[in-house]
Each structure stands twice: as C-alpha cells, then as structure tokens.
C-alpha cells in the first residue's frame, strides 16, 4: 500500500509524469514495449533496493546503496544526454518520431490528452488524492 500510494501524491506528480513521458518517448522511438517495461523495472528496483538492503544489512548499508544509486542514475542521464547531443551534431535526428510525422503540435497535444490511459490515470490520481486528504 505504501509503494502504491507513492504514485498518487501531489509531491510525486512531477517525477511520475516525467517518468511516464520518458517511457512513452522510448516506446515511440523503439516501437518496443519491453524497453519501457525494462526502464520501469529499473526505476522500481532503484527505489526499493535501499529499503531491502536496509532491512537486511542495516541503515548504513541502505544509505550507501541510496547514494550509489543516486549518482549512478545521474551518470547514466549525463551519458545519455551526451550521446544524444553527439548524434544530433553528426546529423542524426535524435528527436524525430515516426508515429508523429506530419502532425501539428496541437494534434500531438490533443492525442495525449484524449488518450484513454491518460484519462483513467488522471481520474484515479485525483480520486486517490481526495482519499488521501480525507484520510489524513
């Protein structure tokens, strides 16, 4: 219940939305859902690994794993940004989506907002926030 509630809090909304956009971008670029599933798995592993290590080995080990995983994520992000910038400089279009070719920005935004998955997630998010506010 604690892990599930982390997705439905006002404080985590920017992080959750960013993660969702990144995984959607990866799916659109690769047309392979397993890439997004792997990223989601890695995200959940990074979030829960310090808890498991803390339970097994104590607070000091959990703090060490937390710091190491934080810097590992930062380094992977910087490496990905450098790779994208190098590819862009070499003339490889890094941000062109085959599924969105020929669509206006307004159509792309509308597709995101009327997406049934987005609508369901948004309704559940609002309901969980209301429940959390009244339960507190």
Coordinates of N, CA, C and O in Angstrom, one line a residue:
X1 N 0.8 -1.2 0.0 CA 0.0 0.0 0.0 C 0.9 1.3 0.0 O 0.6 2.2 -0.7
X2 N 2.0 1.2 0.7 CA 2.8 2.4 0.8 C 3.4 2.7 -0.6 O 3.4 3.8 -1.0
X3 N 3.9 1.6 -1.3 CA 4.5 1.9 -2.6 C 3.5 2.3 -3.6 O 3.7 3.2 -4.5
X4 N 2.3 1.8 -3.6 CA 1.2 2.2 -4.5 C 0.8 3.6 -4.3 O 0.5 4.4 -5.2
X5 N 0.8 4.1 -3.0 CA 0.4 5.5 -2.7 C 1.4 6.5 -3.2 O 1.1 7.6 -3.4
X6 N 2.7 6.1 -3.4 CA 3.7 7.0 -3.9 C 3.4 7.5 -5.2 O 3.7 8.6 -5.6
X7 N 2.6 6.8 -6.0 CA 2.3 7.2 -7.4 C 1.1 8.3 -7.3 O 0.9 9.0 -8.2
X8 N 0.4 8.3 -6.2 CA -0.8 9.2 -6.2 C -0.6 10.2 -5.1 O -1.5 10.4 -4.2
X9 N 0.4 11.0 -5.1 CA 0.6 12.1 -4.2 C 1.0 13.3 -5.0 O 1.6 13.2 -6.0
X10 N 0.6 14.5 -4.5 CA 0.9 15.7 -5.2 C 2.4 15.9 -5.3 O 2.9 16.4 -6.3
X11 N 3.1 15.5 -4.3 CA 4.6 15.7 -4.3 C 5.3 14.9 -5.4 O 6.3 15.4 -5.9
X12 N 4.8 13.8 -5.7 CA 5.4 12.9 -6.7 C 4.9 13.1 -8.1 O 5.5 12.5 -9.0
X13 N 4.0 14.0 -8.3 CA 3.4 14.2 -9.6 C 4.4 14.6 -10.6 O 4.4 14.0 -11.7
X14 N 5.3 15.6 -10.4 CA 6.3 15.9 -11.5 C 7.2 14.7 -11.8 O 7.5 14.5 -13.0
X15 N 7.6 14.0 -10.8 CA 8.5 12.8 -11.1 C 7.8 11.7 -11.9 O 8.3 11.2 -12.8
X16 N 6.5 11.4 -11.5 CA 5.8 10.4 -12.1 C 5.4 10.8 -13.5 O 5.6 10.0 -14.5
X17 N 5.0 12.0 -13.8 CA 4.7 12.5 -15.1 C 6.0 12.5 -16.0 O 5.9 12.0 -17.2
X18 N 7.1 12.9 -15.5 CA 8.4 12.9 -16.2 C 8.7 11.4 -16.6 O 9.1 11.1 -17.8
X19 N 8.6 10.5 -15.7 CA 8.9 9.1 -15.9 C 7.9 8.5 -17.0 O 8.3 7.8 -17.9
X20 N 6.7 8.9 -16.9 CA 5.7 8.5 -17.9 C 6.0 9.0 -19.3 O 5.9 8.3 -20.3
X21 N 6.4 10.3 -19.4 CA 6.8 10.9 -20.7 C 8.0 10.2 -21.2 O 8.1 9.9 -22.4
X22 N 9.0 9.9 -20.4 CA 10.2 9.3 -20.8 C 9.9 7.9 -21.4 O 10.4 7.5 -22.4
X23 N 9.1 7.1 -20.6 CA 8.8 5.8 -21.1 C 7.9 5.8 -22.4 O 8.1 5.0 -23.3
X24 N 7.0 6.8 -22.5 CA 6.2 6.9 -23.7 C 7.2 7.3 -24.9 O 7.0 6.8 -26.0
X25 N 8.1 8.2 -24.6 CA 9.1 8.6 -25.7 C 9.9 7.4 -26.1 O 10.1 7.2 -27.3
X26 N 10.3 6.5 -25.2 CA 11.1 5.4 -25.5 C 10.3 4.4 -26.3 O 10.8 3.8 -27.3
X27 N 9.0 4.2 -26.0 CA 8.2 3.3 -26.8 C 8.0 3.9 -28.2 O 8.1 3.1 -29.2
X28 N 7.7 5.2 -28.3 CA 7.5 5.8 -29.7 C 8.8 5.6 -30.5 O 8.7 5.3 -31.7
X29 N 10.0 5.8 -29.9 CA 11.2 5.8 -30.6 C 11.6 4.3 -31.0 O 12.1 4.1 -32.1
X30 N 11.3 3.4 -30.1 CA 11.7 2.0 -30.4 C 10.6 1.1 -30.9 O 10.9 0.1 -31.5
X31 N 9.4 1.5 -30.7 CA 8.2 0.7 -31.0 C 8.3 -0.7 -30.4 O 7.9 -1.7 -30.9
X32 N 8.9 -0.7 -29.2 CA 9.1 -1.9 -28.4 C 8.7 -1.7 -27.0 O 9.4 -0.9 -26.3
X33 N 7.6 -2.3 -26.5 CA 7.1 -2.0 -25.2 C 8.1 -2.5 -24.1 O 8.1 -2.0 -23.0
X34 N 8.9 -3.5 -24.4 CA 9.8 -4.1 -23.5 C 10.9 -3.1 -23.0 O 11.4 -3.2 -21.9
X35 N 11.2 -2.1 -23.8 CA 12.1 -1.1 -23.4 C 11.5 -0.3 -22.3 O 12.2 -0.1 -21.2
X36 N 10.3 0.1 -22.4 CA 9.6 0.9 -21.3 C 9.4 0.0 -20.1 O 9.6 0.5 -19.0
X37 N 9.1 -1.3 -20.3 CA 9.0 -2.2 -19.1 C 10.3 -2.3 -18.4 O 10.4 -2.3 -17.2
X38 N 11.4 -2.4 -19.1 CA 12.7 -2.5 -18.5 C 13.1 -1.2 -17.7 O 13.6 -1.3 -16.6
X39 N 12.8 -0.1 -18.3 CA 13.0 1.2 -17.6 C 12.2 1.3 -16.3 O 12.6 1.7 -15.3
X40 N 10.9 0.9 -16.4 CA 10.0 0.9 -15.2 C 10.6 -0.1 -14.2 O 10.6 0.3 -13.0
X41 N 11.0 -1.3 -14.6 CA 11.6 -2.2 -13.6 C 12.8 -1.6 -13.0 O 13.0 -1.7 -11.7
X42 N 13.7 -1.0 -13.8 CA 14.9 -0.4 -13.2 C 14.6 0.7 -12.2 O 15.2 0.8 -11.1
X43 N 13.6 1.5 -12.5 CA 13.2 2.6 -11.7 C 12.6 2.0 -10.3 O 13.0 2.5 -9.3
X44 N 11.8 1.0 -10.4 CA 11.3 0.4 -9.2 C 12.4 -0.3 -8.4 O 12.4 -0.2 -7.1
X45 N 13.3 -0.9 -9.1 CA 14.4 -1.5 -8.4 C 15.3 -0.5 -7.6 O 15.6 -0.7 -6.5
X46 N 15.6 0.6 -8.3 CA 16.4 1.6 -7.7 C 15.6 2.2 -6.5 O 16.2 2.6 -5.4
X47 N 14.3 2.3 -6.5 CA 13.5 2.9 -5.4 C 13.4 2.0 -4.3 O 13.4 2.4 -3.1
X48 N 13.4 0.7 -4.5 CA 13.1 -0.3 -3.4 C 14.4 -0.9 -2.9 O 14.4 -1.5 -1.8
X49 N 15.5 -0.9 -3.7 CA 16.7 -1.6 -3.2 C 17.3 -1.0 -1.9 O 17.6 -1.8 -1.0
X50 N 17.3 0.3 -1.7 CA 17.8 0.7 -0.4 C 16.9 0.2 0.8 O 17.4 0.0 1.9
X51 N 15.6 0.1 0.6 CA 14.7 -0.4 1.6 C 15.1 -1.8 2.0 O 15.2 -2.2 3.1
X52 N 15.2 -2.7 0.9 CA 15.6 -4.1 1.1 C 16.9 -4.2 1.8 O 17.1 -5.0 2.7
X53 N 17.9 -3.5 1.3 CA 19.3 -3.5 1.9 C 19.2 -3.1 3.3 O 19.9 -3.7 4.2
X54 N 18.5 -2.0 3.6 CA 18.3 -1.6 5.0 C 17.7 -2.6 5.9 O 18.1 -2.8 7.1
X55 N 16.8 -3.3 5.4 CA 16.1 -4.4 6.2 C 17.1 -5.5 6.4 O 17.1 -6.1 7.5
X56 N 17.9 -5.9 5.4 CA 18.8 -7.0 5.6 C 20.1 -6.7 6.3 O 20.6 -7.5 7.1
X57 N 20.7 -5.5 6.0 CA 22.0 -5.2 6.5 C 22.1 -3.9 7.4 O 23.2 -3.6 7.8
X58 N 21.0 -3.2 7.6 CA 21.1 -2.0 8.4 C 21.1 -0.7 7.7 O 21.2 -0.7 6.5
X59 N 20.9 0.3 8.5 CA 20.8 1.7 7.9 C 22.0 2.2 7.2 O 21.8 2.9 6.2
X60 N 23.2 1.9 7.7 CA 24.4 2.3 7.0 C 24.5 1.8 5.6 O 24.9 2.5 4.6
X61 N 24.2 0.5 5.4 CA 24.3 -0.1 4.1 C 23.2 0.5 3.2 O 23.4 0.8 2.0
X62 N 22.0 0.8 3.7 CA 20.9 1.4 2.9 C 21.3 2.8 2.5 O 21.0 3.1 1.3
X63 N 21.9 3.5 3.4 CA 22.4 4.9 3.0 C 23.4 4.8 1.8 O 23.4 5.6 0.9
X64 N 24.3 3.9 1.9 CA 25.4 3.7 0.9 C 24.7 3.3 -0.4 O 25.1 3.9 -1.5
X65 N 23.8 2.4 -0.4 CA 23.1 2.0 -1.7 C 22.3 3.2 -2.2 O 22.3 3.4 -3.5
X66 N 21.7 3.9 -1.4 CA 20.9 5.1 -1.8 C 21.8 6.1 -2.5 O 21.5 6.6 -3.6
X67 N 23.0 6.4 -1.9 CA 23.9 7.4 -2.5 C 24.5 6.8 -3.9 O 24.5 7.6 -4.9
X68 N 24.8 5.6 -3.9 CA 25.4 5.0 -5.1 C 24.4 5.0 -6.2 O 24.7 5.3 -7.4
X69 N 23.1 4.6 -5.9 CA 22.1 4.5 -6.9 C 21.8 5.9 -7.4 O 21.5 6.1 -8.6
X70 N 21.8 6.9 -6.6 CA 21.5 8.3 -7.0 C 22.6 8.8 -8.0 O 22.2 9.3 -9.1
X71 N 23.8 8.6 -7.7 CA 24.9 9.0 -8.6 C 24.9 8.2 -9.9 O 25.3 8.7 -10.9
X72 N 24.6 6.9 -9.8 CA 24.5 6.1 -11.0 C 23.5 6.6 -11.9 O 23.7 6.6 -13.1
X73 N 22.3 6.9 -11.4 CA 21.3 7.5 -12.3 C 21.7 8.8 -12.9 O 21.5 9.0 -14.1
X74 N 22.3 9.7 -12.1 CA 22.8 10.9 -12.7 C 23.8 10.7 -13.8 O 23.8 11.3 -14.8
X75 N 24.8 9.8 -13.6 CA 25.8 9.5 -14.6 C 25.2 8.9 -15.9 O 25.6 9.3 -17.0
X76 N 24.2 8.0 -15.7 CA 23.5 7.4 -16.9 C 22.8 8.5 -17.6 O 22.8 8.6 -18.9
X77 N 22.1 9.4 -16.9 CA 21.4 10.5 -17.6 C 22.4 11.5 -18.3 O 22.1 11.9 -19.5
X78 N 23.5 11.8 -17.7 CA 24.5 12.6 -18.4 C 25.1 11.9 -19.6 O 25.2 12.5 -20.7
X79 N 25.3 10.6 -19.5 CA 25.8 9.9 -20.7 C 24.8 9.8 -21.8 O 25.2 10.0 -23.0
X80 N 23.6 9.6 -21.5 CA 22.5 9.6 -22.5 C 22.4 11.0 -23.2 O 22.3 11.1 -24.4
X81 N 22.5 12.1 -22.4 CA 22.4 13.4 -23.0 C 23.6 13.7 -23.9 O 23.4 14.2 -25.0
X82 N 24.8 13.2 -23.5 CA 26.0 13.4 -24.4 C 25.8 12.6 -25.6 O 26.1 13.1 -26.7
X83 N 25.3 11.4 -25.5 CA 25.1 10.6 -26.8 C 24.1 11.2 -27.7 O 24.4 11.3 -28.9
X84 N 23.0 11.8 -27.1 CA 22.0 12.4 -28.0 C 22.6 13.7 -28.6 O 22.4 14.0 -29.8
X85 N 23.4 14.5 -27.9 CA 24.0 15.7 -28.5 C 25.0 15.4 -29.5 O 25.1 16.0 -30.6
X86 N 25.8 14.3 -29.3 CA 26.8 13.9 -30.3 C 26.1 13.4 -31.6 O 26.4 13.8 -32.7
X87 N 25.0 12.6 -31.4 CA 24.3 12.2 -32.6 C 23.6 13.3 -33.3 O 23.6 13.4 -34.6
X88 N 23.1 14.3 -32.6 CA 22.5 15.5 -33.2 C 23.6 16.3 -34.0 O 23.3 16.7 -35.1
X89 N 24.8 16.4 -33.4 CA 25.8 17.1 -34.1 C 26.3 16.4 -35.3 O 26.8 17.1 -36.3
X90 N 26.2 15.1 -35.4 CA 26.6 14.3 -36.5 C 25.6 14.3 -37.6 O 25.8 13.7 -38.6
X91 N 24.4 14.9 -37.4 CA 23.4 14.9 -38.4 C 22.3 13.9 -38.2 O 21.4 13.8 -39.0
X92 N 22.4 13.1 -37.2 CA 21.3 12.0 -36.9 C 20.2 12.7 -36.1 O 20.5 13.2 -35.0
X93 N 19.0 12.7 -36.7 CA 17.9 13.4 -35.9 C 17.6 12.5 -34.7 O 17.2 11.4 -34.8
X94 N 17.8 13.1 -33.5 CA 17.6 12.4 -32.3 C 16.2 12.4 -31.8 O 15.8 11.6 -31.0
X95 N 15.4 13.4 -32.2 CA 14.1 13.5 -31.6 C 13.0 13.4 -32.6 O 11.9 13.9 -32.3
X96 N 13.2 12.8 -33.7 CA 12.1 12.7 -34.7 C 11.3 11.4 -34.4 O 11.9 10.3 -34.3
X97 N 10.0 11.5 -34.3 CA 9.2 10.3 -34.0 C 8.5 9.8 -35.3 O 7.8 10.6 -35.9
X98 N 8.7 8.5 -35.6 CA 8.0 8.0 -36.8 C 6.5 8.0 -36.7 O 5.8 8.2 -37.7
X99 N 5.9 7.9 -35.5 CA 4.5 7.8 -35.3 C 3.8 9.2 -35.4 O 2.7 9.3 -35.6
X100 N 4.6 10.3 -35.2 CA 4.1 11.6 -35.2 C 4.4 12.5 -36.4 O 4.1 13.6 -36.4
X101 N 5.0 11.9 -37.4 CA 5.5 12.6 -38.6 C 4.2 13.2 -39.3 O 3.3 12.5 -39.5
X102 N 4.3 14.5 -39.6 CA 3.3 15.1 -40.3 C 2.1 15.6 -39.5 O 1.1 16.1 -40.0
X103 N 2.2 15.6 -38.2 CA 1.1 16.0 -37.3 C 1.5 17.4 -36.7 O 2.7 17.6 -36.4
X104 N 0.6 18.2 -36.5 CA 0.9 19.5 -35.9 C 1.0 19.3 -34.4 O 0.6 18.3 -33.8
X105 N 1.7 20.3 -33.7 CA 1.9 20.2 -32.3 C 0.5 20.2 -31.6 O 0.4 19.5 -30.6
X106 N -0.4 20.9 -32.0 CA -1.8 20.9 -31.4 C -2.4 19.5 -31.5 O -3.0 19.0 -30.5
X107 N -2.2 18.8 -32.6 CA -2.8 17.4 -32.7 C -2.0 16.5 -31.8 O -2.6 15.6 -31.1
X108 N -0.7 16.6 -31.6 CA 0.1 15.8 -30.7 C -0.4 16.0 -29.3 O -0.6 15.0 -28.5
X109 N -0.6 17.2 -28.9 CA -1.1 17.5 -27.5 C -2.5 17.0 -27.3 O -2.7 16.4 -26.2
X110 N -3.3 17.1 -28.3 CA -4.7 16.6 -28.1 C -4.7 15.1 -28.0 O -5.4 14.5 -27.2
X111 N -3.8 14.4 -28.8 CA -3.7 12.9 -28.7 C -3.3 12.5 -27.3 O -3.8 11.5 -26.8
X112 N -2.4 13.3 -26.7 CA -2.0 12.9 -25.3 C -3.2 13.1 -24.3 O -3.4 12.2 -23.5
X113 N -3.9 14.2 -24.5 CA -5.0 14.5 -23.5 C -6.2 13.6 -23.7 O -6.9 13.3 -22.7
X114 N -6.5 13.1 -24.9 CA -7.7 12.3 -25.0 C -7.3 10.8 -25.0 O -8.2 9.9 -25.3
X115 N -6.1 10.5 -24.7 CA -5.6 9.1 -24.6 C -6.4 8.4 -23.5 O -6.4 9.0 -22.4
X116 N -7.0 7.3 -23.7 CA -7.8 6.7 -22.6 C -6.9 6.3 -21.4 O -7.4 6.5 -20.2
X117 N -5.7 5.9 -21.6 CA -4.8 5.6 -20.5 C -4.5 6.9 -19.6 O -4.5 6.8 -18.4
X118 N -4.3 8.0 -20.3 CA -4.1 9.3 -19.6 C -5.3 9.7 -18.8 O -5.2 10.1 -17.6
X119 N -6.5 9.5 -19.4 CA -7.8 9.9 -18.7 C -8.0 9.0 -17.5 O -8.3 9.6 -16.4
X120 N -7.8 7.7 -17.6 CA -8.0 6.8 -16.5 C -7.0 7.2 -15.4 O -7.4 7.2 -14.2
X121 N -5.7 7.3 -15.7 CA -4.7 7.6 -14.8 C -5.0 8.9 -14.0 O -4.9 9.0 -12.8
X122 N -5.5 10.0 -14.8 CA -5.8 11.3 -14.2 C -6.9 11.2 -13.2 O -6.9 11.7 -12.1
X123 N -8.0 10.4 -13.6 CA -9.1 10.3 -12.7 C -8.7 9.5 -11.4 O -9.1 9.9 -10.3
X124 N -8.0 8.4 -11.6 CA -7.5 7.7 -10.4 C -6.6 8.5 -9.5 O -6.7 8.5 -8.3
X125 N -5.8 9.3 -10.2 CA -4.9 10.2 -9.4 C -5.7 11.2 -8.6 O -5.4 11.3 -7.4
X126 N -6.6 11.8 -9.1 CA -7.5 12.8 -8.4 C -8.2 12.1 -7.3 O -8.3 12.6 -6.1
X127 N -8.8 10.9 -7.6 CA -9.6 10.2 -6.5 C -8.7 9.8 -5.4 O -9.0 9.9 -4.2
X128 N -7.5 9.3 -5.7 CA -6.5 8.9 -4.6 C -6.1 10.1 -3.8 O -5.9 10.0 -2.6
X129 N -5.9 11.2 -4.4 CA -5.5 12.4 -3.7 C -6.6 12.9 -2.8 O -6.4 13.3 -1.6
X130 N -7.9 12.8 -3.2 CA -9.0 13.2 -2.4 C -9.1 12.2 -1.2 O -9.3 12.6 -0.1
X131 N -9.0 10.9 -1.5 CA -9.0 9.9 -0.4 C -7.9 10.2 0.6 O -8.1 10.1 1.8
X132 N -6.6 10.5 0.1 CA -5.5 10.7 1.0 C -5.7 12.0 1.8 O -5.4 12.0 3.0
X133 N -6.3 13.0 1.3 CA -6.6 14.2 2.0 C -7.6 14.0 3.1 O -7.5 14.5 4.2
X134 N -8.7 13.2 2.8 CA -9.7 13.0 3.8 C -9.3 11.9 4.8 O -9.8 11.9 6.0
X135 N -8.3 11.1 4.5 CA -7.9 10.0 5.4 C -6.9 10.6 6.4 O -6.7 10.0 7.5
X136 N -6.2 11.7 6.1 CA -5.2 12.2 6.9 C -5.7 12.9 8.1 O -6.7 13.3 8.5

